[in-house]
CSV table of C-alpha atoms in Angstrom, one decimal:
chain,number,residue,atom,x,y,z
A,16,MET,CA,11.3,99.8,-4.7
A,17,LYS,CA,8.9,99.6,-7.8
A,18,THR,CA,12.2,97.8,-9.3
A,19,PHE,CA,12.3,95.6,-6.6
A,20,GLU,CA,9.0,94.6,-6.8
A,21,SER,CA,9.2,94.0,-10.4
A,22,ILE,CA,11.9,91.6,-10.0
A,23,SER,CA,10.7,89.8,-7.0
A,24,ARG,CA,7.2,89.3,-8.3
A,25,PRO,CA,8.2,86.5,-10.6
A,26,PHE,CA,10.2,84.8,-8.4
A,27,TYR,CA,7.2,84.9,-6.2
A,28,ASN,CA,5.0,83.8,-8.5
A,29,GLN,CA,7.2,80.8,-9.7
A,30,ALA,CA,7.6,80.1,-6.0
A,31,LYS,CA,4.0,79.8,-5.5
A,32,HIS,CA,3.5,78.0,-8.8
A,33,SER,CA,6.5,75.3,-8.3
A,34,ASN,CA,4.8,75.1,-4.7
A,35,LYS,CA,1.3,74.3,-6.2
A,36,ASN,CA,3.0,71.5,-8.5
A,37,THR,CA,4.7,69.6,-5.6
A,38,TRP,CA,1.4,69.6,-3.7
A,39,ASN,CA,-0.3,68.0,-6.7
A,40,ASN,CA,2.4,65.6,-7.0
A,41,LYS,CA,1.8,64.7,-3.0
A,42,ARG,CA,-1.5,64.2,-3.8
A,43,ARG,CA,-1.0,62.2,-7.1
A,44,TYR,CA,1.4,59.7,-4.9
A,45,LEU,CA,-0.9,59.5,-1.9
A,46,LYS,CA,-3.9,58.2,-4.4
């Protein structure tokens, strides 16, 4: 379980980060 967590955590953080970036891009285009 620990190895799975260490593998999935970076992907989860990356997805969260890219999600935030797309949201920022949307707001930038809406302005």
